Tab-separated table of C-alpha atoms in Angstrom:
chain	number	residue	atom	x	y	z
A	1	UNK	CA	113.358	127.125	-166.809
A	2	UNK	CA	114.587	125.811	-163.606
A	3	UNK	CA	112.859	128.038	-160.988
A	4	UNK	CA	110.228	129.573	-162.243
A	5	UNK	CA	107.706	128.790	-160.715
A	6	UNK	CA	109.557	130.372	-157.818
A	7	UNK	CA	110.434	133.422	-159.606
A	8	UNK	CA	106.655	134.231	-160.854
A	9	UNK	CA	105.533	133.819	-157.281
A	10	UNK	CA	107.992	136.354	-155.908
A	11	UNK	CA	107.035	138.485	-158.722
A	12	UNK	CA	103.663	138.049	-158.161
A	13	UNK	CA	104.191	139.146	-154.318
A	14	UNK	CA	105.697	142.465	-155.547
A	15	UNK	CA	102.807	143.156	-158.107
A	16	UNK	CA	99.978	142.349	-155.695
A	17	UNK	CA	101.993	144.862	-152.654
A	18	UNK	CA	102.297	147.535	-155.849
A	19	UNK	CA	98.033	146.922	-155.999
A	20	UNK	CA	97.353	147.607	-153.080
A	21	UNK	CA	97.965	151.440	-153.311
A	22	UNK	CA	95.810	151.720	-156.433
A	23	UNK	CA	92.199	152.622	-155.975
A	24	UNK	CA	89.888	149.265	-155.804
A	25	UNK	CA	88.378	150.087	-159.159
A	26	UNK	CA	91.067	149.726	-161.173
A	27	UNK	CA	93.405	147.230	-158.925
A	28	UNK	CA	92.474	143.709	-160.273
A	29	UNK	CA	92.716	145.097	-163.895
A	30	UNK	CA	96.156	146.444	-163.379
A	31	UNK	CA	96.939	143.321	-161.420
A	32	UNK	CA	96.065	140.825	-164.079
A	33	UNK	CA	97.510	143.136	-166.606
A	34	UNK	CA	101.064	143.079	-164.472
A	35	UNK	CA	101.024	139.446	-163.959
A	36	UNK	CA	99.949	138.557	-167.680
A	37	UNK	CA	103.617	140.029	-168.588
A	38	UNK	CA	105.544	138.892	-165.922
A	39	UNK	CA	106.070	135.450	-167.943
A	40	UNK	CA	106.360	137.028	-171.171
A	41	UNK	CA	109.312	139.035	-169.467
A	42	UNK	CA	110.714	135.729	-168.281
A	43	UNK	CA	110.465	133.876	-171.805
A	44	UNK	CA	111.438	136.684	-173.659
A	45	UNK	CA	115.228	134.793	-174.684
A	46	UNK	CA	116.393	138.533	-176.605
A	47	UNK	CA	116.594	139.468	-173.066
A	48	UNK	CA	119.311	137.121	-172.205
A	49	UNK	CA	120.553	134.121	-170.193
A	50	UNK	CA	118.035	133.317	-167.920
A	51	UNK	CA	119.571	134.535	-164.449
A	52	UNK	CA	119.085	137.570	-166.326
A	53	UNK	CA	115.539	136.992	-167.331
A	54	UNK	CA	114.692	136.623	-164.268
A	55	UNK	CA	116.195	139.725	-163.053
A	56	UNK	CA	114.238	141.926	-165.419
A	57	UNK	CA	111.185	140.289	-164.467
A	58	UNK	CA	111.229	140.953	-160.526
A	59	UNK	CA	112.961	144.000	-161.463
A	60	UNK	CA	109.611	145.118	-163.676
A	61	UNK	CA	107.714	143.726	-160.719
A	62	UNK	CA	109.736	146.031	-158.100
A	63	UNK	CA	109.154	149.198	-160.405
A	64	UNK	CA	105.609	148.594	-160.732
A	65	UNK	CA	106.032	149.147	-157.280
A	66	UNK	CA	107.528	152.338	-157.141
A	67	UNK	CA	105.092	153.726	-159.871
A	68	UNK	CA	102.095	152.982	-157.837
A	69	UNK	CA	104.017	154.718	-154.933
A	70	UNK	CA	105.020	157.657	-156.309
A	71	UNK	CA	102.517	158.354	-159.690
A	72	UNK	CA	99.017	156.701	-158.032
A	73	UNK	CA	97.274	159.573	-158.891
A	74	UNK	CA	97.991	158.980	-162.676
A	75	UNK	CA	96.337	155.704	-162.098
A	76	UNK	CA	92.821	157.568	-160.533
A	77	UNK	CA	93.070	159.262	-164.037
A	78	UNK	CA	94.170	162.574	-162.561
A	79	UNK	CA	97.023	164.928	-164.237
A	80	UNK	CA	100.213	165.961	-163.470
A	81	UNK	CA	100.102	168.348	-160.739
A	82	UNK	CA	96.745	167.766	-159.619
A	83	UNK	CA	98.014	166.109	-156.430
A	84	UNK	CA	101.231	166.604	-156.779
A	85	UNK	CA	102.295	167.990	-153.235
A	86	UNK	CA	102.557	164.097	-151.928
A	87	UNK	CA	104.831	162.814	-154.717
A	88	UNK	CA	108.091	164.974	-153.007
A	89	UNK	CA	107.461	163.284	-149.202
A	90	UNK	CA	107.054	160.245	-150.789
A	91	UNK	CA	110.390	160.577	-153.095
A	92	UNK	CA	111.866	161.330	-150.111
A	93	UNK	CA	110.436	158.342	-148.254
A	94	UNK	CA	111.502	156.189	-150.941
A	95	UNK	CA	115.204	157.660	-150.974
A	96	UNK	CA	115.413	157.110	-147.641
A	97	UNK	CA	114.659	153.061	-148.552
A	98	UNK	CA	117.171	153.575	-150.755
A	99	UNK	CA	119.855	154.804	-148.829
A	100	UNK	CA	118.860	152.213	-145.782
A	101	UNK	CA	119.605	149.590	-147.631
A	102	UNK	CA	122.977	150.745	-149.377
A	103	UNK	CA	123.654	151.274	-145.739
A	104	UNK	CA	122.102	147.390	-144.643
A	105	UNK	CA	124.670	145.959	-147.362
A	106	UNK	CA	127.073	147.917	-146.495
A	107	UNK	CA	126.935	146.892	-143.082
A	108	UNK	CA	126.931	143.674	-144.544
A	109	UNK	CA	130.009	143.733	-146.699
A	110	UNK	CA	131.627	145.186	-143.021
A	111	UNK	CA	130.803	142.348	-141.159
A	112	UNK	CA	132.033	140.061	-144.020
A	113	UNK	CA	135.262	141.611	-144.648
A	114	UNK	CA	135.553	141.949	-140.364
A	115	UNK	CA	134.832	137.846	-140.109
A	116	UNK	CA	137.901	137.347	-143.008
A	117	UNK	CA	140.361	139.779	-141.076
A	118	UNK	CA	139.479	138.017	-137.999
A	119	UNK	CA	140.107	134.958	-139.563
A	120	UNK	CA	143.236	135.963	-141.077
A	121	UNK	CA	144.657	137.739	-137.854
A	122	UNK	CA	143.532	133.786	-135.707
A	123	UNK	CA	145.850	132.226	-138.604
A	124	UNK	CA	148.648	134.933	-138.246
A	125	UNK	CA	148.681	135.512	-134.309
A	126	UNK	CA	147.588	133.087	-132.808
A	127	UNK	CA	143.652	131.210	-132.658
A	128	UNK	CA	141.353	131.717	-130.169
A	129	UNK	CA	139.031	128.511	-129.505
A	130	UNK	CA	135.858	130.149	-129.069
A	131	UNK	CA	136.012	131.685	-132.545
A	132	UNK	CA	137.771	129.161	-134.426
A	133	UNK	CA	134.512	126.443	-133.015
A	134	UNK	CA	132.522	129.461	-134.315
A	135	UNK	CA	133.835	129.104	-137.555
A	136	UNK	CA	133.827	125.762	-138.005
A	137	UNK	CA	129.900	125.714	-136.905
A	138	UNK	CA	129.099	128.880	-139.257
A	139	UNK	CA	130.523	126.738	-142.410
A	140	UNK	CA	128.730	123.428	-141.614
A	141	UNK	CA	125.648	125.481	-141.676
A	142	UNK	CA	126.744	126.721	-144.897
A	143	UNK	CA	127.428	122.895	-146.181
A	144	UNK	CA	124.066	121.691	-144.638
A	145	UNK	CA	122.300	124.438	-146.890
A	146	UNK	CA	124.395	123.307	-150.490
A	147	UNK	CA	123.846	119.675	-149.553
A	148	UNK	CA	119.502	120.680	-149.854
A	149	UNK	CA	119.292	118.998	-153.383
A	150	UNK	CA	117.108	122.120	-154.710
A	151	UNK	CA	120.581	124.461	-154.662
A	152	UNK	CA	122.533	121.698	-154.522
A	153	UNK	CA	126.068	121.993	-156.822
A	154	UNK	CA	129.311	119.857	-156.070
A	155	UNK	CA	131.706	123.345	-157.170
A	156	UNK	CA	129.420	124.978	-154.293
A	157	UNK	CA	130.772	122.846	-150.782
A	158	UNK	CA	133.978	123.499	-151.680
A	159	UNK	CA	133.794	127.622	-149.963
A	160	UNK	CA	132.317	125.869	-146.644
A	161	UNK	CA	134.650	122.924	-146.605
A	162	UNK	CA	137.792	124.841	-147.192
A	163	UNK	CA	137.066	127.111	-144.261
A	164	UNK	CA	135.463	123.919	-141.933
A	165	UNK	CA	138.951	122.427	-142.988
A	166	UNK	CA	140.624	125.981	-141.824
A	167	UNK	CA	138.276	126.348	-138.452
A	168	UNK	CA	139.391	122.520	-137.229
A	169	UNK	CA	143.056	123.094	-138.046
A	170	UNK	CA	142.648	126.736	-135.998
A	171	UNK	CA	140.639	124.521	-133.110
A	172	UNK	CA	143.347	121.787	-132.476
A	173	UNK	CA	145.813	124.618	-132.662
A	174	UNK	CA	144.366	126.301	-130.059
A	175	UNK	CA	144.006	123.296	-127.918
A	176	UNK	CA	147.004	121.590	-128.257
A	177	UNK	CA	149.269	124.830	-127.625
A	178	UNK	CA	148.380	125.317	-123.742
A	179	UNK	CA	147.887	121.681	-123.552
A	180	UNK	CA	151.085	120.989	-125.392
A	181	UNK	CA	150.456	118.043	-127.460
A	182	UNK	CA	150.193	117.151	-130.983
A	183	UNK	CA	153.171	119.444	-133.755
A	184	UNK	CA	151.242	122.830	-133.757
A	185	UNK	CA	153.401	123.661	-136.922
A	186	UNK	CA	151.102	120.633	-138.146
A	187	UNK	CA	147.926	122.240	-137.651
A	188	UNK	CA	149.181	125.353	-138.811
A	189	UNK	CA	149.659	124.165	-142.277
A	190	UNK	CA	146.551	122.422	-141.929
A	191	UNK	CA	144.571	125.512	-141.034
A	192	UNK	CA	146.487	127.551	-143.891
A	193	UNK	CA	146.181	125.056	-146.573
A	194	UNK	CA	142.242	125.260	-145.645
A	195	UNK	CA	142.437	128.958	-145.738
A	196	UNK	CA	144.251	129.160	-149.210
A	197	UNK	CA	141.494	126.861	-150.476
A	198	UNK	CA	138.793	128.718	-149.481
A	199	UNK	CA	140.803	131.914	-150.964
A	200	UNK	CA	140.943	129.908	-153.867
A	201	UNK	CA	137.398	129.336	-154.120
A	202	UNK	CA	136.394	133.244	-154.176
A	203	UNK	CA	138.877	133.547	-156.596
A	204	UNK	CA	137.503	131.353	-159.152
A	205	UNK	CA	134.167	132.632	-157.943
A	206	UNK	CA	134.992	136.357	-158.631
A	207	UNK	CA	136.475	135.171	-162.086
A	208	UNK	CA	133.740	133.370	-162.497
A	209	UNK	CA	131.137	136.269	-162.516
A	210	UNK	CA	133.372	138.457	-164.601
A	211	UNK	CA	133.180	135.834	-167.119
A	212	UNK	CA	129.329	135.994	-166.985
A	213	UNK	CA	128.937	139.516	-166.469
A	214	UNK	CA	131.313	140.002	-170.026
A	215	UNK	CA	129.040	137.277	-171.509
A	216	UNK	CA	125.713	139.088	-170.142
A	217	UNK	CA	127.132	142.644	-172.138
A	218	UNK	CA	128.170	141.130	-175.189
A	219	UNK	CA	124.680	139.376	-175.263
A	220	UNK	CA	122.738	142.461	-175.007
A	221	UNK	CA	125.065	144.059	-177.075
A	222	UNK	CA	125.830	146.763	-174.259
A	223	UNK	CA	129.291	148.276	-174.184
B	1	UNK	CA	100.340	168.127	-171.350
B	2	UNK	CA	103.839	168.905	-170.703
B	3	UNK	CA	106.537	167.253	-172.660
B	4	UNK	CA	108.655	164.800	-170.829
B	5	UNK	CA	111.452	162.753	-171.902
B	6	UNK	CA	109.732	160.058	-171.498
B	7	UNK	CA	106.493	161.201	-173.070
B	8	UNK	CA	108.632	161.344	-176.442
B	9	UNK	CA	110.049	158.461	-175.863
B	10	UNK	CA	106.508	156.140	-175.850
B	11	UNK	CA	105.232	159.002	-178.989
B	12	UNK	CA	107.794	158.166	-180.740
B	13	UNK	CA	107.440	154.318	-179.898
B	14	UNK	CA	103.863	154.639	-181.101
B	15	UNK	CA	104.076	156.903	-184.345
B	16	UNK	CA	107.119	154.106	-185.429
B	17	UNK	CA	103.842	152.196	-186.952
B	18	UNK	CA	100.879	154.019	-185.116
B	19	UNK	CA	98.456	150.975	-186.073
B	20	UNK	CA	99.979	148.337	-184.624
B	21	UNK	CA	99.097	147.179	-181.278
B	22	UNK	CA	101.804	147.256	-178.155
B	23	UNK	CA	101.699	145.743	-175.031
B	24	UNK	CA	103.015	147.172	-171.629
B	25	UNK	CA	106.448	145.010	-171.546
B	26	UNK	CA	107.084	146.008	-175.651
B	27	UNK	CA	106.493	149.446	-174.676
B	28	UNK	CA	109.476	148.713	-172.120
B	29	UNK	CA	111.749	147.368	-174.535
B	30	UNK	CA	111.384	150.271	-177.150
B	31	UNK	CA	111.130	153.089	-175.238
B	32	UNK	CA	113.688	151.847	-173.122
B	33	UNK	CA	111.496	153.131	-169.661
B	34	UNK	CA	111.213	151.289	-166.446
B	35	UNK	CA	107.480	149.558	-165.817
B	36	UNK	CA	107.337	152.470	-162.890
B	37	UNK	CA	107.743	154.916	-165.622
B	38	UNK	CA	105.745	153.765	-168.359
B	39	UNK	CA	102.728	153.049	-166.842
B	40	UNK	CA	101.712	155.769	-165.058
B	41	UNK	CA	102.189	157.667	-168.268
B	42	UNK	CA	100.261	155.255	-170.203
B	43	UNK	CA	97.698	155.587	-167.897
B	44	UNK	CA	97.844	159.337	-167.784
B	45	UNK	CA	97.326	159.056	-171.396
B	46	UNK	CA	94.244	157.058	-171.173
B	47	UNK	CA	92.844	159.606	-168.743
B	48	UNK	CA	93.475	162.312	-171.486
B	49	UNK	CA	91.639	159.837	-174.008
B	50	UNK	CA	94.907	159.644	-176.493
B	51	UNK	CA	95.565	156.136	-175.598
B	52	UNK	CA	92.999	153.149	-175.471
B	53	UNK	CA	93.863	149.849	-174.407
B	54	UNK	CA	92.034	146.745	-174.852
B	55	UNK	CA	92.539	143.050	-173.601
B	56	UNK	CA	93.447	140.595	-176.029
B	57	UNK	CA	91.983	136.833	-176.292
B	58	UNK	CA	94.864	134.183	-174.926
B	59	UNK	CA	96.083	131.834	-177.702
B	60	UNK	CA	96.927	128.807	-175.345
B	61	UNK	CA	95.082	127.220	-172.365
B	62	UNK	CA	96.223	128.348	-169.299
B	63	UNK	CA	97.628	131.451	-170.707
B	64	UNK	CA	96.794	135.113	-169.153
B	65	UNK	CA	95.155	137.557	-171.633
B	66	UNK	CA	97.461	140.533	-172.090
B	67	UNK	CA	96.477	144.375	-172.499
B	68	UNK	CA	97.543	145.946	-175.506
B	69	UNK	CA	97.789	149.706	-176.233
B	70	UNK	CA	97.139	152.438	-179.277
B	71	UNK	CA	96.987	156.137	-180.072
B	72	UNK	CA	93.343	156.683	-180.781
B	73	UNK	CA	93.247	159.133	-183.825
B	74	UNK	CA	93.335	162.956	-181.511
B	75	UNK	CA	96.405	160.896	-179.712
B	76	UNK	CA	98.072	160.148	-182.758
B	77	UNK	CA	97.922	164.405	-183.985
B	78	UNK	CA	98.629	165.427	-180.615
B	79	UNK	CA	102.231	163.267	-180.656
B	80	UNK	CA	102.591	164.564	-184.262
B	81	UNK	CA	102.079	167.971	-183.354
B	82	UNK	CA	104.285	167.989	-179.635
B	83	UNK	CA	107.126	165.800	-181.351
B	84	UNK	CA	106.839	168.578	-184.259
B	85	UNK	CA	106.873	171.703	-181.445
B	86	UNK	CA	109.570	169.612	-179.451
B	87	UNK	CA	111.692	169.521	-182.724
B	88	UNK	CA	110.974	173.677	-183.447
B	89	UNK	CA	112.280	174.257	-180.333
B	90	UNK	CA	115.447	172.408	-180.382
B	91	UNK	CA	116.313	174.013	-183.858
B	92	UNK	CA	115.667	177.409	-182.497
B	93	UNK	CA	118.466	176.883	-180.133
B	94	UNK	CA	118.436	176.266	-176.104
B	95	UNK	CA	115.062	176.634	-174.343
B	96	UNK	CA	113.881	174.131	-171.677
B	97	UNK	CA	115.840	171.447	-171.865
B	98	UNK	CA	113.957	167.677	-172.855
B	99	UNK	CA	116.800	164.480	-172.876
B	100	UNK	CA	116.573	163.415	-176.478
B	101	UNK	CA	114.833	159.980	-176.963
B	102	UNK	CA	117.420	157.173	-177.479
B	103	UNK	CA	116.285	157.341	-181.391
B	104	UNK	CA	117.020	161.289	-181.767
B	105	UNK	CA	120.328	160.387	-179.748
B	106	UNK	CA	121.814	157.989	-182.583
């Protein structure tokens, strides 16, 4: 499977950190047990499609995690109860990871939607150079990382190029209005056809993962 | 050893065919628990001597050995016997409340 290699090693990371809180007696057993399934888990083809596969497996890795965190005593052989009093400030430590990062992706799908309204309010009103350069910078980054041939995918510099195409249309518009050359109708169009392409291209990416996501249930048989 | 969801769940897993040998991610699958969950409890288990584990021998070069589980024979009548009680007690009507296993569910 394409990846792997990289997959194992990330869940590797998160089964050594989940180790660490066990008592050294018992930590390189558990270890080598965690890390003996971790490409069983990943070959296992009931599971699913292999994005999925790989899921599971970092998401057995992560839980291994929390079950070291929150039931270590059952590891030092001790029962329920015994030394229980830590396991409710450490649920609540691990909610509180929890609800940080909702909150860190939901700061993130803010910024996101904020950078598309801004965009959309440069093509409406009126662009301002400073962001429109910013734009067009931001999405050659984004081409420069799909061009690296390891995540490389033609369907994939389409996103970046739509809005590079959208960010130079809003640039010239911005500089030839006060300078008063060039049609500015002309890179109006120019910035909106880029914008509707890169519209376009979540689109087809949004139908796209639908399509998956209603392969992924009838796989597993869920639903 | 109080009765958990859970707990019923990986009994039940085990009495299905209490000779055969499981391993940690089959456990998973069939008792339908997290790795966070399971473990603990299988290790809880151990502690309480109803569960051994061993290590089996890899098949392939390069392979890691995996750790299989079992009911020992006490763990095997003490899942009988709770599974049995956990049954009374849903007959008899509402008492503390255990989420069926996904097999008791169907």
């Amino acid at each position: 499977m394409r990846g792997e290699r990289y997959a194992l090693r990330a869940g590797e990371f998160l089964v050594s950190r989940a180790c660490r809180r066990l008592p050294a007696r018992i930590r390189q057993e558990r270890y080598q047990e965690w890390l003996a399934e971790l490409p069983v888990i990943l070959r296992d083809r009931d599971t699913g499609p292999a994005p999925w596969r790989v899921v599971r497996m970092l998401a057995f890795a992560a839980d291994t995690l929390r079950g070291t965190a929150l039931a270590a005593d059952a590891y030092r052989g001790a029962h329920r109860g015994a030394a229980a009093r830590n396991t409710a400030a450490k649920s609540i430590r691990w909610l509180g990871t929890g609800l940080l990062l909702l909150a860190g992706l939901l700061a993130c799908a803010l910024v996101l939607l904020a950078y598309e309204g801004r965009i959309i309010y440069e093509l409406a009103v009126g662009p301002d150079l400073a962001f429109s350069v910013t734009i067009v910078l931001v999405n050659l980054g984004f081409f420069a990382v799909g061009r690296i041939p390891r995540w490389a995918s033609p369907e994939r510099g389409w996103y970046p190029l739509s809005k590079i195409v959208a960010g130079v249309g809003l640039s010239i518009r911005a500089i030839a209005g006060p300078a008063g050359w060039g049609h500015p109708l002309l890179f109006a169009i120019i910035s909106y056809c880029g914008y509707a392409i890169s519209v376009i291209c979540l689109g087809l990416a949004v139908i796209q993962a639908a399509r998956y996501l209603t392969r992924l249930r009838q796989g597993s048989g869920v639903g | 050893m109080r009765m958990t969801a859970p707990l019923e769940r990986v009994f039940r897993v085990f009495l299905d065919d209490p000779a055969a040998l499981r391993y940690g991610y089959d456990l998973m699958k069939a008792a339908g628990l997290p790795s966070g969950t399971l473990y603990p409890l299988l290790a809880r288990l151990q502690a309480r001597g109803l569960v051994v584990s061993a290590w089996e021998t890899p098949q392939h070069d390069g392979e890691r050995p995996r750790r299989y589980y079992h009911l020992t024979g006490e763990g095997i009548e003490v899942a009988r016997l709770e599974l049995a009680q956990l049954s009374a007690r849903r007959r008899r009507g509402p008492g503390r409340r255990v989420r069926p296993a996904p097999a008791d569910a169907r």
